[in-house]
Amino acid sequence: MRSKICFVILWIAGVYQVMAQNGIEKVVDSLYKEDQFYIGITYNMFGNRPVDLSQNGFSNGIHLGIIKDMPLNKRRNVALGLGLGYSANSFYHNLHISQDDNQVTTYNLILESDTYTKNKFSNHLVEMPFEFRWRTSTPEEYKFWRIYTGFKLGYIFRNRVKYRGDLGDVRYTNVKGFEKFQYGFTVSFGYNTWNAYMYYALSPIFSKENQINGQTIDMNNIKIGLMFYVL
């Protein structure tokens, strides 16, 4: 399902690029604004991983939203952006997350002797990006260089844990122990439709009281990928 969504995102970005290049009807607007919508796909990684904790499979994220572009100068190539968006993320790993009848969550590394076919957690967030934007745009030019840096706040409104293997077949929803508020730095840069993107979380994935063998799980999230901007 995720691969199909990623394909649709790439297809939409390609269609938009063709439309912009062909210029359906270019109207010069001296008070123009840029990049009102964004769509992104990322590869999600763990930062500050505990010893022996590893990722496996393809952990990915899908991000979309709208941003209010607020130019700061007469040329309108420097601006602020404030937006609202949605993000869905998955993480494949060798950390076994279990929850008892009292909703007490425990974390253990899966032993090499244990086999499993699926082990992941996923989350869904409402996000608020804030960006400082620089670009080489003009009222007549649809292709330009851009560098956007900023900060993103997020709230996890749903999470899910899935495991299928020697230790059983389980699925938990809204597991306690995940840090609901996420925040971190963002940067995107590129030319025209294709833009590299990175997010570095300052907040941990799990609440600080959670541990593995007496070691705090102080992991954060790092995302790298592509971001597409649409007027």
XYZ file of C-alpha atoms in Angstrom:
231
model
C 0.000 0.000 0.000
C 2.824 2.383 0.887
C 4.579 1.750 -2.433
C 1.368 2.614 -4.312
C 1.020 5.884 -2.382
C 4.641 6.780 -3.137
C 3.999 6.087 -6.840
C 0.962 8.395 -6.802
C 3.027 11.150 -5.160
C 5.731 10.866 -7.829
C 3.100 10.829 -10.584
C 1.417 13.979 -9.236
C 4.786 15.733 -9.013
C 5.577 14.759 -12.611
C 2.222 16.003 -13.909
C 2.685 19.300 -12.072
C 6.153 19.735 -13.574
C 4.835 19.214 -17.121
C 2.007 21.698 -16.500
C 4.408 24.303 -15.162
C 6.837 23.847 -18.059
C 4.124 24.076 -20.693
C 2.656 27.097 -18.970
C -1.104 26.605 -19.064
C -1.500 30.377 -18.957
C 1.256 32.435 -17.393
C -0.092 35.508 -15.659
C 2.472 37.973 -14.286
C 1.698 38.714 -10.657
C 4.046 41.142 -8.910
C 2.571 40.078 -5.572
C 3.094 36.371 -6.214
C 3.611 33.758 -3.520
C 5.358 30.403 -3.886
C 5.066 26.817 -2.721
C 1.703 26.753 -0.992
C 1.451 22.927 -0.856
C 4.041 20.239 -0.160
C 4.221 16.473 -0.682
C 7.174 14.419 0.501
C 8.526 10.892 0.837
C 11.349 9.966 3.214
C 13.494 7.129 4.480
C 13.250 7.058 8.286
C 16.261 6.275 10.458
C 17.021 5.979 14.162
C 19.529 8.326 15.733
C 21.263 7.569 19.053
C 20.434 3.858 18.816
C 21.193 1.631 21.804
C 23.883 -0.997 21.268
C 22.622 -3.994 19.237
C 19.411 -2.255 18.199
C 19.196 -2.206 14.420
C 16.836 -1.370 11.590
C 15.759 -3.747 8.854
C 13.418 -3.432 5.925
C 12.470 -0.110 4.377
C 11.248 2.390 6.963
C 9.430 5.153 5.142
C 7.379 8.272 5.649
C 4.755 10.155 3.655
C 4.186 13.852 4.340
C 1.769 16.402 2.923
C 0.265 19.730 3.871
C -0.273 23.390 3.119
C 1.961 26.358 3.948
C 1.135 30.044 4.074
C 3.910 31.836 2.176
C 4.677 35.297 3.596
C 7.258 37.261 1.531
C 9.510 39.623 3.483
C 11.072 41.773 0.742
C 9.986 43.635 -2.377
C 11.471 41.048 -4.725
C 9.565 38.387 -2.733
C 12.378 35.859 -2.909
C 12.801 35.858 0.896
C 9.838 34.699 2.928
C 8.500 32.968 5.989
C 6.264 29.921 5.784
C 3.810 28.666 8.387
C 1.786 25.549 7.688
C -0.293 22.602 8.751
C 0.292 19.052 7.601
C -0.053 15.310 8.065
C 2.678 12.690 8.339
C 2.555 8.864 8.339
C 5.694 6.892 9.250
C 6.802 3.284 9.651
C 9.909 1.846 11.343
C 11.198 -1.727 10.944
C 13.622 -2.910 13.632
C 14.686 -5.676 16.031
C 13.106 -4.167 19.154
C 10.285 -6.276 20.572
C 7.547 -4.085 22.071
C 4.918 -5.835 24.175
C 2.014 -4.673 26.309
C 0.233 -6.551 29.101
C -3.428 -6.423 30.136
C -2.718 -3.380 32.326
C -1.204 -1.581 29.317
C 2.285 -1.725 30.800
C 4.787 -1.645 27.931
C 8.092 -3.529 27.936
C 10.987 -3.378 25.462
C 13.448 -6.155 24.669
C 15.883 -6.800 21.860
C 14.970 -9.804 19.745
C 17.557 -12.562 20.098
C 19.377 -13.862 17.035
C 17.831 -17.272 17.676
C 14.310 -15.848 17.310
C 12.880 -15.512 13.824
C 10.142 -13.152 12.706
C 8.509 -12.038 9.489
C 7.330 -8.620 10.644
C 8.303 -6.269 13.436
C 7.520 -2.600 13.168
C 5.798 0.379 14.700
C 4.074 3.173 12.834
C 2.661 6.557 13.718
C 0.432 9.302 12.366
C 1.062 12.952 13.170
C -0.477 16.360 12.791
C 2.390 18.741 12.050
C 3.064 22.460 12.007
C 6.114 23.470 9.929
C 7.730 26.889 10.226
C 10.263 27.848 7.545
C 12.646 30.617 6.552
C 12.636 30.608 2.743
C 15.137 31.835 0.180
C 14.666 31.306 -3.570
C 15.675 32.714 -6.958
C 12.071 33.073 -8.115
C 10.546 35.914 -10.135
C 6.921 36.621 -11.141
C 7.607 35.070 -14.588
C 9.834 32.131 -13.621
C 8.453 28.725 -12.614
C 11.881 27.095 -12.290
C 14.180 28.343 -9.557
C 16.609 27.343 -6.831
C 15.397 27.225 -3.253
C 16.770 26.699 0.240
C 14.210 26.377 3.027
C 15.269 25.861 6.635
C 13.008 25.698 9.630
C 11.468 23.946 12.569
C 8.627 21.461 12.714
C 6.270 20.622 15.570
C 4.271 17.403 15.535
C 1.720 15.550 17.640
C 1.271 11.775 17.334
C -2.459 11.094 17.457
C -2.160 7.384 16.626
C 0.507 4.703 16.816
C 0.533 0.989 16.092
C 2.882 -1.899 16.858
C 2.911 -5.128 14.810
C 4.906 -8.291 15.396
C 4.701 -11.691 13.735
C 7.211 -14.377 14.632
C 8.378 -16.946 17.175
C 7.181 -14.762 20.051
C 3.610 -14.703 18.759
C 1.420 -12.670 16.469
C 0.405 -9.385 18.092
C -0.902 -5.977 17.165
C -1.236 -3.057 19.558
C -2.797 0.344 18.923
C -2.017 3.559 20.798
C 0.734 1.971 22.852
C 1.850 3.917 25.896
C 5.515 4.815 26.061
C 5.826 6.771 22.819
C 6.578 10.478 23.109
C 3.520 12.141 21.602
C 5.075 15.560 20.976
C 7.763 15.569 18.301
C 9.866 18.509 17.143
C 13.039 19.106 15.196
C 14.923 21.012 12.508
C 14.167 20.760 8.790
C 15.999 21.747 5.641
C 15.088 21.341 1.974
C 16.977 22.526 -1.073
C 16.845 21.950 -4.783
C 15.861 23.218 -8.192
C 12.393 23.214 -9.706
C 10.309 20.176 -8.699
C 12.984 17.955 -7.121
C 14.202 18.941 -3.682
C 16.311 17.072 -1.137
C 14.797 17.064 2.352
C 16.031 16.285 5.855
C 14.408 16.307 9.280
C 16.396 15.887 12.500
C 14.283 15.363 15.617
C 15.320 16.977 18.887
C 12.690 14.971 20.761
C 13.030 11.261 21.617
C 10.824 8.605 20.022
C 10.073 6.974 23.369
C 9.370 8.483 26.769
C 12.541 8.734 28.838
C 11.382 6.306 31.540
C 11.482 3.406 29.058
C 14.601 1.218 29.119
C 16.279 -1.824 27.546
C 18.308 -3.818 30.043
C 18.667 -0.746 32.239
C 19.650 1.499 29.332
C 17.432 4.455 28.435
C 15.979 4.300 24.915
C 17.047 7.783 23.917
C 16.531 7.355 20.169
C 15.393 10.150 17.901
C 14.119 10.186 14.349
C 16.093 11.273 11.270
C 14.329 11.512 7.913
C 15.918 12.012 4.511
C 14.107 12.070 1.205
C 12.441 14.206 -1.429
C 10.043 17.112 -1.086
C 7.804 18.422 -3.869
C 6.322 21.905 -3.712
C 3.181 22.968 -5.542
C 1.614 26.398 -5.921
